[in-house]
Short mmCIF file of C-alpha atoms in Angstrom, two decimals:
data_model
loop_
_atom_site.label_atom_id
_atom_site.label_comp_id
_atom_site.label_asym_id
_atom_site.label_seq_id
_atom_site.Cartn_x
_atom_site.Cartn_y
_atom_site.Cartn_z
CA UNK A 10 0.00 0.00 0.00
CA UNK A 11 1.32 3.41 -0.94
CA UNK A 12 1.62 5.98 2.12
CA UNK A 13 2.52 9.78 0.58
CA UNK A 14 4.20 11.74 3.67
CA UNK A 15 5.55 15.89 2.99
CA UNK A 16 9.31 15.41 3.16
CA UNK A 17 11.09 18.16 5.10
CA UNK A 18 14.51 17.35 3.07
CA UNK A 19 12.78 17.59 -0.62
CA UNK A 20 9.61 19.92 0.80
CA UNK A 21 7.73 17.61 -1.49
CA UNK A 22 4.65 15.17 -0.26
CA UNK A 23 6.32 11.72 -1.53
CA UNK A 24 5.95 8.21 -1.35
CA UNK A 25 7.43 6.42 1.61
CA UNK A 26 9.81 4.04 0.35
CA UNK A 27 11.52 2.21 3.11
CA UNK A 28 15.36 0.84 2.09
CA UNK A 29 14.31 -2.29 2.95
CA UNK A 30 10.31 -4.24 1.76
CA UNK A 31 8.11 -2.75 4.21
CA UNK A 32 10.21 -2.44 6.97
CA UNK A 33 10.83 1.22 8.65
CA UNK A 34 13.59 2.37 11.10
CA UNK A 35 12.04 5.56 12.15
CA UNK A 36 13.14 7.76 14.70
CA UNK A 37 11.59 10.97 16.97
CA UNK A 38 13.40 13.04 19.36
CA UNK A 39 12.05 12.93 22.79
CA UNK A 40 12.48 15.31 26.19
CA UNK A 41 14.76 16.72 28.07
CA UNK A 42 13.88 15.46 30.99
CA UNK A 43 13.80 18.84 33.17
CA UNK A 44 10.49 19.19 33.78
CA UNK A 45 6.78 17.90 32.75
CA UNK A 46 6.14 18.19 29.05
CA UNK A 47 3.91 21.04 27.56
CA UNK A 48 1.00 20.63 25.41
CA UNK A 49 3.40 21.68 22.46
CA UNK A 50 5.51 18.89 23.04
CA UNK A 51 2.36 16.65 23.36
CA UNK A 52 0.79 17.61 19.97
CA UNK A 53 4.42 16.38 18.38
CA UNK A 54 4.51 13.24 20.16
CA UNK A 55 0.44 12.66 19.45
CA UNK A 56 1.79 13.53 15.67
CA UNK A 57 4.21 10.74 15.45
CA UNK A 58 1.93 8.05 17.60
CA UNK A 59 -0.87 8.07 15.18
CA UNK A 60 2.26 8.11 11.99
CA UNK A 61 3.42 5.07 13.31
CA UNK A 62 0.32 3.44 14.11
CA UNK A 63 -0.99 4.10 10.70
CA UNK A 64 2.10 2.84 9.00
CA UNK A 65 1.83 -0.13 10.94
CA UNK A 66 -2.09 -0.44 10.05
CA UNK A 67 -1.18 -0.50 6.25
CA UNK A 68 1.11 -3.31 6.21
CA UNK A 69 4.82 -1.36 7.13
CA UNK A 70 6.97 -2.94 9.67
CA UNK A 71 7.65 -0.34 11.82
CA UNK A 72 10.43 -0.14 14.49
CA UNK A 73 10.14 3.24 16.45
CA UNK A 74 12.45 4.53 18.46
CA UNK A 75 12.42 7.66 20.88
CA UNK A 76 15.29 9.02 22.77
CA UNK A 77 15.33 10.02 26.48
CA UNK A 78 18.12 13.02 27.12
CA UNK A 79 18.89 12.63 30.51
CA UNK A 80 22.27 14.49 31.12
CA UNK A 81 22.04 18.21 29.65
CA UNK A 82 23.59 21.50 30.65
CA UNK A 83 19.00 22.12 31.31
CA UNK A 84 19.11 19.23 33.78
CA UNK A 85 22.18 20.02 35.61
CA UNK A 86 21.43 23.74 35.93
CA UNK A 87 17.68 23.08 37.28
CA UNK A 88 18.92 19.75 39.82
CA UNK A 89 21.59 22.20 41.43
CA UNK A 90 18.65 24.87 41.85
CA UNK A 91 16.61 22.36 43.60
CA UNK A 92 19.86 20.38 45.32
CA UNK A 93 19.26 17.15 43.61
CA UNK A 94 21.74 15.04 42.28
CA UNK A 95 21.46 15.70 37.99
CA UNK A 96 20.53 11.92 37.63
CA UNK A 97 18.18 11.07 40.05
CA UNK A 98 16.30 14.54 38.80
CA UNK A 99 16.49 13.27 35.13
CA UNK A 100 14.68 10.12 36.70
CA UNK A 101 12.26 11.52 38.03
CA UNK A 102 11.08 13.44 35.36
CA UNK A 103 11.80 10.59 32.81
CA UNK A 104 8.83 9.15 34.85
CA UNK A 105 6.47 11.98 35.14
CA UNK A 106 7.10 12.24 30.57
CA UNK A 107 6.05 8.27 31.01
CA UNK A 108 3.14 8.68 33.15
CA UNK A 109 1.45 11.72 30.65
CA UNK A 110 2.17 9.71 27.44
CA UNK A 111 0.23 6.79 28.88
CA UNK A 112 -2.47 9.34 29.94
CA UNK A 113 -2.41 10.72 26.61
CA UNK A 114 -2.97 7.03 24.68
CA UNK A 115 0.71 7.34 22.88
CA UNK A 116 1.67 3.42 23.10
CA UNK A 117 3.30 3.48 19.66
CA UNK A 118 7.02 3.31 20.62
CA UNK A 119 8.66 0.21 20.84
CA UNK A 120 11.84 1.69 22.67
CA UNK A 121 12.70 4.40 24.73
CA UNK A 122 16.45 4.75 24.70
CA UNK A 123 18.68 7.28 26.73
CA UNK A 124 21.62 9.09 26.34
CA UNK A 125 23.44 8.15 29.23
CA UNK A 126 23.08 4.68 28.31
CA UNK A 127 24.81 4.89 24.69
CA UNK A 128 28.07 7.14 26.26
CA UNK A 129 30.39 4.14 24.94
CA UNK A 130 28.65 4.95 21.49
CA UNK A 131 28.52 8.77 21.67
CA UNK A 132 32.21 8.15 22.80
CA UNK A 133 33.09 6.13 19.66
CA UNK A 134 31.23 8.57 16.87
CA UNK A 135 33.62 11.53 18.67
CA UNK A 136 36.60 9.82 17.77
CA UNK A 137 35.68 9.15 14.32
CA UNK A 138 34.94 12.52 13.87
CA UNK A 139 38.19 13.76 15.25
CA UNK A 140 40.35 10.55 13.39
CA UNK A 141 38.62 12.14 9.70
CA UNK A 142 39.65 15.49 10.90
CA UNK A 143 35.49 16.83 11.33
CA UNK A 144 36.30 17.62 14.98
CA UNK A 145 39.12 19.64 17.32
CA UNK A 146 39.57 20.71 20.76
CA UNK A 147 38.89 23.60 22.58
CA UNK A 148 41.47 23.10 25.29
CA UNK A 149 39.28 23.36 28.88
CA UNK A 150 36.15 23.33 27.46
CA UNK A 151 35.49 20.08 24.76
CA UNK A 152 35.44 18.82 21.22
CA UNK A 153 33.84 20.55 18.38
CA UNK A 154 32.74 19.95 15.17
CA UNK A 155 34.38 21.82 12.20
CA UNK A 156 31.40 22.95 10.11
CA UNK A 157 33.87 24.23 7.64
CA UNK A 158 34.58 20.92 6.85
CA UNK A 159 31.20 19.94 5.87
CA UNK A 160 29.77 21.96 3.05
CA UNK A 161 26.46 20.41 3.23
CA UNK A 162 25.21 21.88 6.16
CA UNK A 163 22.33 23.61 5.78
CA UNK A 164 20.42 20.70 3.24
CA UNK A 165 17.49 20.09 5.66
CA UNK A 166 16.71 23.87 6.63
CA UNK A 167 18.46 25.68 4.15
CA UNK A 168 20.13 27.61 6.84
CA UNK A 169 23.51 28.00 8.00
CA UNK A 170 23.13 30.57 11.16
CA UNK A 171 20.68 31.19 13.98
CA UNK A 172 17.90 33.62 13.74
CA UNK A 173 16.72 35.24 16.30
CA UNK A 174 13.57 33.20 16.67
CA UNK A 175 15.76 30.23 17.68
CA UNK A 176 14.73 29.38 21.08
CA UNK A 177 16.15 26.35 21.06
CA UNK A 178 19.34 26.74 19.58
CA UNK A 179 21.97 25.20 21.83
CA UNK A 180 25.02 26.00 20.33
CA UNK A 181 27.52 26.30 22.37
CA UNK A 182 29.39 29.69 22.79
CA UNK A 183 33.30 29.45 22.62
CA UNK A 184 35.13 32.93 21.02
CA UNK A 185 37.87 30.29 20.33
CA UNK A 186 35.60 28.29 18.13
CA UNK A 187 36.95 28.02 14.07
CA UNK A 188 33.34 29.09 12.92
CA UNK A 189 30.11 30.35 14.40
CA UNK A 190 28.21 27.78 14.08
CA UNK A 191 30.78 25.04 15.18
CA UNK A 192 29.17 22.87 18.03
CA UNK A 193 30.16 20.36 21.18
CA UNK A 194 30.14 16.82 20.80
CA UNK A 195 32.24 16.40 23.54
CA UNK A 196 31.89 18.57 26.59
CA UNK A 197 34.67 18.37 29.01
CA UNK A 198 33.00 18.30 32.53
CA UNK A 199 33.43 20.99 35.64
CA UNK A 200 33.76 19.75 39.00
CA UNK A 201 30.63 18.05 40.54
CA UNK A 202 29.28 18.01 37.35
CA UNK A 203 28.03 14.26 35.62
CA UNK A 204 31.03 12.69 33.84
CA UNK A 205 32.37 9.99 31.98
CA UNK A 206 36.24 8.94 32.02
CA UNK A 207 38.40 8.89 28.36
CA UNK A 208 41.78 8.29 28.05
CA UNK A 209 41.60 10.25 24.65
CA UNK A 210 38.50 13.09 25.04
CA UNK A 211 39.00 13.69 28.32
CA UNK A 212 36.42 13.37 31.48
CA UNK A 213 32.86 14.78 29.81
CA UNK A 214 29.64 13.96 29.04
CA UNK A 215 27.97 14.26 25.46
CA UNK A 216 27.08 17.29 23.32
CA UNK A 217 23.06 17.62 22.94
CA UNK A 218 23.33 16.89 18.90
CA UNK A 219 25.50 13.56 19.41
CA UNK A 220 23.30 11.78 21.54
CA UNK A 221 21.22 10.40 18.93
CA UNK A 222 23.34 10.11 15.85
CA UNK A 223 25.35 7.74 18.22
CA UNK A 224 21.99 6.03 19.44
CA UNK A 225 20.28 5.72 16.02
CA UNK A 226 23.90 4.09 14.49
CA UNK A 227 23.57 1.81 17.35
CA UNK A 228 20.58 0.57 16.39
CA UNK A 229 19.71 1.24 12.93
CA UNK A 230 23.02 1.41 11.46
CA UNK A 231 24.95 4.58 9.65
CA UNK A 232 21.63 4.99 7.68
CA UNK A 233 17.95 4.69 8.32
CA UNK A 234 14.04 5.61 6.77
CA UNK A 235 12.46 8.18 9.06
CA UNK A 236 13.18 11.02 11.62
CA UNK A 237 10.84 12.81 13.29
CA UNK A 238 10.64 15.44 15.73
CA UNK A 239 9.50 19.30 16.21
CA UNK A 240 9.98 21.75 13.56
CA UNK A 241 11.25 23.86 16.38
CA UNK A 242 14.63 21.03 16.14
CA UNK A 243 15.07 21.35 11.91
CA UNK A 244 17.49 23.76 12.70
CA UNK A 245 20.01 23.43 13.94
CA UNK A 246 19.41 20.13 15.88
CA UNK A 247 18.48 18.11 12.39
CA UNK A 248 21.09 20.14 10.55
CA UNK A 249 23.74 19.00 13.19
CA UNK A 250 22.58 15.61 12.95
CA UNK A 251 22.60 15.08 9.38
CA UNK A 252 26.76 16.37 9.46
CA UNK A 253 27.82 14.35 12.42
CA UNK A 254 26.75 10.91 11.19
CA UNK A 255 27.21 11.74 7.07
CA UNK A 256 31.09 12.88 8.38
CA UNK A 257 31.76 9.92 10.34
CA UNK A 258 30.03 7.31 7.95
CA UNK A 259 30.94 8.78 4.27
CA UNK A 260 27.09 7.88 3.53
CA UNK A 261 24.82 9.79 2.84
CA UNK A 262 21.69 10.30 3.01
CA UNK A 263 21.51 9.55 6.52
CA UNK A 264 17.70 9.47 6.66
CA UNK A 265 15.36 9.48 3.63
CA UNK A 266 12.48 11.01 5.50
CA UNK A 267 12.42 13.79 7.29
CA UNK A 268 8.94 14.73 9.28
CA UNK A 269 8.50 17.75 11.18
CA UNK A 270 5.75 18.60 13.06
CA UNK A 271 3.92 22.20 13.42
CA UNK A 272 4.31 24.78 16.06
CA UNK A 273 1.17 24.75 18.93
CA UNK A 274 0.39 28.30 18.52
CA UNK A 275 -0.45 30.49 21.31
CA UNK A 276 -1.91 33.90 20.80
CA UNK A 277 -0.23 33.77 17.27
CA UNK A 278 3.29 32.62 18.76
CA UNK A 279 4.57 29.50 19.07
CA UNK A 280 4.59 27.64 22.81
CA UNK A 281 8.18 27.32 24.41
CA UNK A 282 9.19 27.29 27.68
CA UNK A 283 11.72 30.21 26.79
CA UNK A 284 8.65 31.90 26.06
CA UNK A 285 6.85 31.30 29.30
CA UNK A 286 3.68 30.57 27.75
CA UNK A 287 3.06 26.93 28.32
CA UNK A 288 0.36 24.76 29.68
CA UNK A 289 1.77 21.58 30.73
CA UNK A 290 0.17 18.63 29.63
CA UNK A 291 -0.28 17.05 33.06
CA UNK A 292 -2.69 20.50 33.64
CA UNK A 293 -4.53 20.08 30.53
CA UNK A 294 -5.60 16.22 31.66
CA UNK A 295 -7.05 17.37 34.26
CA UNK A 296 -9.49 19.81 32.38
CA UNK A 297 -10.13 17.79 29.60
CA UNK A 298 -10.34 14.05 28.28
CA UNK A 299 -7.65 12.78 26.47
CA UNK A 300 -9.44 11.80 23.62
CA UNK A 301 -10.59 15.55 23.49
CA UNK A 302 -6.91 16.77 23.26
CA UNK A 303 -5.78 14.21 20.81
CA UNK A 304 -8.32 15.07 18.48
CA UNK A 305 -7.15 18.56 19.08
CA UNK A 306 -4.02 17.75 18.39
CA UNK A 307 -4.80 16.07 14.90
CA UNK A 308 -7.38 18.86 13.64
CA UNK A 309 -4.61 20.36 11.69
CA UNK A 310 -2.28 18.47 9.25
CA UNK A 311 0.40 17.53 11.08
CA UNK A 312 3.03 19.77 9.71
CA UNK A 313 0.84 22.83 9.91
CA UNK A 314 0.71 25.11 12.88
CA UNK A 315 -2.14 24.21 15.33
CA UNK A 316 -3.49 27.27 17.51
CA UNK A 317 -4.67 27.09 20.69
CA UNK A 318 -7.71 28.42 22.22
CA UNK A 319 -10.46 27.77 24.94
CA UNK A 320 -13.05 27.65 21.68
CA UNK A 321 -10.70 24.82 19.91
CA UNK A 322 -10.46 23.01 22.65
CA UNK A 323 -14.04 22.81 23.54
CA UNK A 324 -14.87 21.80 20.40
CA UNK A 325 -12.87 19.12 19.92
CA UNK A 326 -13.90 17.69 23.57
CA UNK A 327 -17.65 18.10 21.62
CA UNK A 328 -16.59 16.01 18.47
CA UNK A 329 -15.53 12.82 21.09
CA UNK A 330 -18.25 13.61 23.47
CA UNK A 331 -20.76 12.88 19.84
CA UNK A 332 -18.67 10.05 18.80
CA UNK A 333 -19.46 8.19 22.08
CA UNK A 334 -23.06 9.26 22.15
CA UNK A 335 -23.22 7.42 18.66
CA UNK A 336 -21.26 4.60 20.35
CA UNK A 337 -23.97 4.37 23.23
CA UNK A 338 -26.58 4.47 20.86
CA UNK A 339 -25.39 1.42 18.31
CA UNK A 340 -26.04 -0.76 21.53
CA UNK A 341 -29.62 1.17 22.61
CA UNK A 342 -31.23 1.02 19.26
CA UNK A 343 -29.80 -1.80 18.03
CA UNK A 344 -32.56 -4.66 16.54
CA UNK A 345 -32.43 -7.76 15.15
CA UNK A 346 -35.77 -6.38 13.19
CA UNK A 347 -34.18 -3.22 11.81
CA UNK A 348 -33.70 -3.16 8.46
CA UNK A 349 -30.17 -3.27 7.05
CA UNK A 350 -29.52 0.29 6.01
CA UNK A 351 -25.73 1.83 7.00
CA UNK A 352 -22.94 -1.07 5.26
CA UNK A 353 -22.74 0.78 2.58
CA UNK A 354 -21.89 4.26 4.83
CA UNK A 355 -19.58 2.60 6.91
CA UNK A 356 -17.53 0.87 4.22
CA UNK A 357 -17.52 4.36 2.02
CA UNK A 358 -16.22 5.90 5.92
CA UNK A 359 -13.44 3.86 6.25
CA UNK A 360 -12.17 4.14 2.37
CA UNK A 361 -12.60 8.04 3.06
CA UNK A 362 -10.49 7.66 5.71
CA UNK A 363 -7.86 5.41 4.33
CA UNK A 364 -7.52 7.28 1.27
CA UNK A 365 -6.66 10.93 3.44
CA UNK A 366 -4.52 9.11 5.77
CA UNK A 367 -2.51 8.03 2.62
CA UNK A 368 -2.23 11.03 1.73
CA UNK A 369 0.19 13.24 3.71
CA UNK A 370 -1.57 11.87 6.65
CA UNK A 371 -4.59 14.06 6.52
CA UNK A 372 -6.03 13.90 9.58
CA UNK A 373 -8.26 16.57 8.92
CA UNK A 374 -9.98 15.17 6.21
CA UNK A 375 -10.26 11.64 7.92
CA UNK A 376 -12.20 13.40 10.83
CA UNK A 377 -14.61 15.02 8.09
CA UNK A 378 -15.20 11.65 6.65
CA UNK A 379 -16.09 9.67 10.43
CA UNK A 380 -18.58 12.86 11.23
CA UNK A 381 -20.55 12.28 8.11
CA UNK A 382 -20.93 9.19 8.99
CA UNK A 383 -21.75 9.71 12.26
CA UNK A 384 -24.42 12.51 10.92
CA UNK A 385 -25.76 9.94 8.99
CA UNK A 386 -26.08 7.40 11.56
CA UNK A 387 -27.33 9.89 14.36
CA UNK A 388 -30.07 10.69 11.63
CA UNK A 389 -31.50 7.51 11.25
CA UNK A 390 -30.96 6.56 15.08
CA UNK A 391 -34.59 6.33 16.19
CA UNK A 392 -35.86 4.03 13.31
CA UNK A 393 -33.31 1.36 15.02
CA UNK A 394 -29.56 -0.34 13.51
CA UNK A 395 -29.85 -3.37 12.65
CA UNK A 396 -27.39 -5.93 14.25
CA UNK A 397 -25.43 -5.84 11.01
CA UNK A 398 -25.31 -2.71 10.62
CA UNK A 399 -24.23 -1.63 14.35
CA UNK A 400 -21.19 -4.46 14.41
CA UNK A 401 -20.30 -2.50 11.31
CA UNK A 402 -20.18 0.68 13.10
CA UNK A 403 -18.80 -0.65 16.11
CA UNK A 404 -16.07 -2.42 13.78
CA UNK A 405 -15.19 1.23 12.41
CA UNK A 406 -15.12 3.04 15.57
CA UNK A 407 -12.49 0.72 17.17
CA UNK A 408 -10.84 1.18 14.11
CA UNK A 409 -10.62 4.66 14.32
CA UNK A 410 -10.01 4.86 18.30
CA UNK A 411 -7.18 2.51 17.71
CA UNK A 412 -5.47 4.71 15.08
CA UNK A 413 -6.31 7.89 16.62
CA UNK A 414 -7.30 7.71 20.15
CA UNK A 415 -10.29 9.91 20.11
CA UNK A 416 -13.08 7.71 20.56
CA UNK A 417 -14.49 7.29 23.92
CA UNK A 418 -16.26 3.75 25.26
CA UNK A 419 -19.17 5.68 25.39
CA UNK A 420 -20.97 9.11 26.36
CA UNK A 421 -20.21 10.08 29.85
CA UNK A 422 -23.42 11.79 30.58
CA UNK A 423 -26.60 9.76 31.53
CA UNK A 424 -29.16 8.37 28.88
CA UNK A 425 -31.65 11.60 30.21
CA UNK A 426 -29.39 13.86 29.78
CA UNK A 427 -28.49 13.28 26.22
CA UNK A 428 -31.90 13.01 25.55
CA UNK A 429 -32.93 16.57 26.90
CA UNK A 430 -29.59 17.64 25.17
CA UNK A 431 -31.21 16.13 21.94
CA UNK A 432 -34.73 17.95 22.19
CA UNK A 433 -32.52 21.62 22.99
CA UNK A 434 -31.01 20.64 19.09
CA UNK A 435 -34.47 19.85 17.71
CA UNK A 436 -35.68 23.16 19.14
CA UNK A 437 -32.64 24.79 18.14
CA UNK A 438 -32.79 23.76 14.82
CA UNK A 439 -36.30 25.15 14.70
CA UNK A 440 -35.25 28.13 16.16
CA UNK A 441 -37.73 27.53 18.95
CA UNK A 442 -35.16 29.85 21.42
CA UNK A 443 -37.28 29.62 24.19
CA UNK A 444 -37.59 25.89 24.60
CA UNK A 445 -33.65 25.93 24.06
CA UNK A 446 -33.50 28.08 26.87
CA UNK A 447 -36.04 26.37 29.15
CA UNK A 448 -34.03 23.04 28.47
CA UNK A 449 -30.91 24.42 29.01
CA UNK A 450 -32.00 25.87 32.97
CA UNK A 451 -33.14 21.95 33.22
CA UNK A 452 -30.22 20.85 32.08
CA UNK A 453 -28.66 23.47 35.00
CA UNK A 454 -30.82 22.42 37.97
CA UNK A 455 -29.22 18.53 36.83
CA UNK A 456 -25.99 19.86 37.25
CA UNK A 457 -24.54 20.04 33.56
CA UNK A 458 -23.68 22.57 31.20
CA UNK A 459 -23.95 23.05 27.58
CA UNK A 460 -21.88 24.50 25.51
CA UNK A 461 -22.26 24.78 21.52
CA UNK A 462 -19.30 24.68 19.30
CA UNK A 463 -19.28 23.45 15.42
CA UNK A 464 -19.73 19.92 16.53
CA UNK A 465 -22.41 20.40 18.43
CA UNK A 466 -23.35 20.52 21.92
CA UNK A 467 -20.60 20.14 24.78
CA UNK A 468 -22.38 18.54 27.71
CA UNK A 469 -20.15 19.15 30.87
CA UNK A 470 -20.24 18.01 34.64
CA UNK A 471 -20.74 21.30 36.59
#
């Protein structure tokens, strides 16, 4: 089956074509583990969950991995703050990223791997780099990587130099570096500081960008399908990337695929913790389900920016909270004496949907194709489903849950509810404003609010 994906190296949508069958190598760059993750980060790591699992769904064997960096000028600087020693902070915060991707519903990695466990191989790719002349020493302070001797920096981004939007830059300052841009693979270690003993570097610990050239060569070899991470990392985390492991191998490419996911946009910026506008995810669990903020999350295309508001959010929690209404309801009205009347819908649905996933991943579209069905379906509701035709349905919804995450076992609000919530559309519809309000004050004296958004009514809990 042929998956088109937007390539950050060619900035062309094009086909996915693994160097080996059907099998995929594909890598994402995880935390810094200095604190709990931000929604941002979330949408990127939601991005890449549903990527693999949809690779996986049509037919590509997928090995994912995701890197951990636990030793980082970040970590050490906020673990002496708090008097903590740098690695048992790292852990601890290694767990807290665990705990919110398993509240979010990302299960698709198959390895979490982490920089202080790969310091033999970050260790080895320094050396190469040094024995083909790509790296020197700053005496004091560490190894560096000679940019001048690597013309092609700059491929992936098509930049050479920071701007100053480049809140994530990390490149380290040295006035006796040979170029500007030059950066640490090899950072020789102060006192009380974490540390690893080399006859030939020196004591140190690794630069930020070597960590996972020397983790992806360790398991995927000089040369792999897919990388993936923020488009906040493209430059000049990617860009650093790509001329560590091209110097030190002599092959090139080093990844085919390049995917970059979109900024979370707040207030028309991006989210950063430079910034000091985030919203960690860990506080936006407790607002809203996770389903809600996944389908947030994939109600842009994935490369596109994604902005934030109270008025996206609530409609997204609106879109789940109708998806498990219809869910509920495939099990109320089904009937062994209703008339077969919704195969043909549901097949059509999921073709929709695998024909926009295809293509670039367009989650967008996929979403536009379940809520016509589920328009359809809603529509027809009180004449009954017939047994068929509500296995069918239920077939398609675990289908899409399991790719996406978004659908809920069923509606959280009681069968009464979502019926008054039903008669306040009808009158709605109608225009009948009164009744709409008079229902609404019920609905208040139950204890649950409505709010409408372009999916419909958001039934909340007061």
């Amino acid at each position: 089956m042929t998956v088109r994906l937007y390539n950050s190296l060619t900035r062309t949508v094009e086909v996915l074509q693994p160097r080996k069958d059907k099998h995929v190598d594909m890598f994402v760059c995880g935390p810094t583990v200095y604190d709990l993750v931000h929604i941002g980060n979330a949408r990127t790591f939601a991005v890449f969950d549903v990527a693999a699992k949809w690779l996986r769904y049509r037919g590509f064997a997928v090995r994912y991995i995701q890197n951990i960096t636990d030793v980082d000028d970040k970590i050490i600087a906020r673990a002496a703050a708090e008097k903590e020693d740098p690695a048992a902070y790292a852990e601890r915060y290694y767990r807290e990223f665990m705990r919110d991707m398993s509240a979010l519903g990302n299960t698709a990695v198959d390895t979490f791997v982490r920089a202080t466990e790969h310091i033999p191989q970050v260790i080895a790719q320094v050396k190469a780099l040094r024995d083909k002349g790509f790296a020197y020493l700053i005496e004091g302070d560490g190894w560096y990587f000679d940019l001048a001797k690597f013309p092609g920096y700059g491929k992936l981004s098509g930049r050479t130099a920071l701007q100053a939007d480049d809140a994530v830059s990390r490149i380290d300052e040295n006035p006796d570096k040979r170029n500007p841009g030059d950066f640490c693979v090899w950072k020789i270690s102060k006192p009380d500081e974490p540390s690893w003993d080399d006859d030939e570097l020196g004591r140190g610990r690794p630069g930020w960008h070597i960590e996972d050239t020397a983790m992806t060569e360790a398991y995927f070899g000089p040369q792999y399908d897919l990388h993936g991470g923020g488009i906040d990392l493209k430059f000049p985390h990617h860009e650093a990337e790509i001329a560590q492991q091209e110097a030190a191998s002599g092959k090139v490419p080093f990844v085919r695929h390049w995917m970059h996911a979109g900024f979370l946009q707040v207030a028309g910026g991006k989210m950063s913790k430079s910034v000091g506008n985030i919203i960690s995810l860990r506080d936006a669990l407790k607002q809203w389900p996770a389903e809600a903020l996944r389908f947030f999350f994939l109600s842009a295309v994935w490369h596109e920016p994604l902005a934030l508001s109270d008025e996206a959010l609530k409609a997204s929690a609106a879109a789940v909270q109708r998806l498990g209404e219809l869910r509920r309801k495939l099990v109320t009205f089904s009937s062994d004496k209703a008339a077969d009347r919704f195969g043909v819908a549901v097949a059509d649905a999921r073709a929709e949907v695998e024909n926009a996933m295809d293509d670039d991943l367009n989650t967008p579209k996929a979403f536009g194709a379940v809520f016509s069905l589920v328009a359809q379906m809603n529509a027809g509701a009180e004449e009954g489903f017939s047994d068929r035709d509500a296995s069918a349905a239920e077939s398609f919804f675990a289908f899409v849950s399991e790719v996406f995450g978004v659908v809920p076992s069923a509606s959280h609000a009681p069968a009464e509810v979502d019926a008054l919530v039903g008669e306040r559309e009808q009158a709605r519809a109608r225009k009948d404003w009164d009744v709409a309000d008079r229902i609404r004050g019920q609905l208040g004296e139950m204890g649950w609010t409505v709010d409408d958004t372009p999916y419909g009514p958001l039934v909340k809990k007061k």
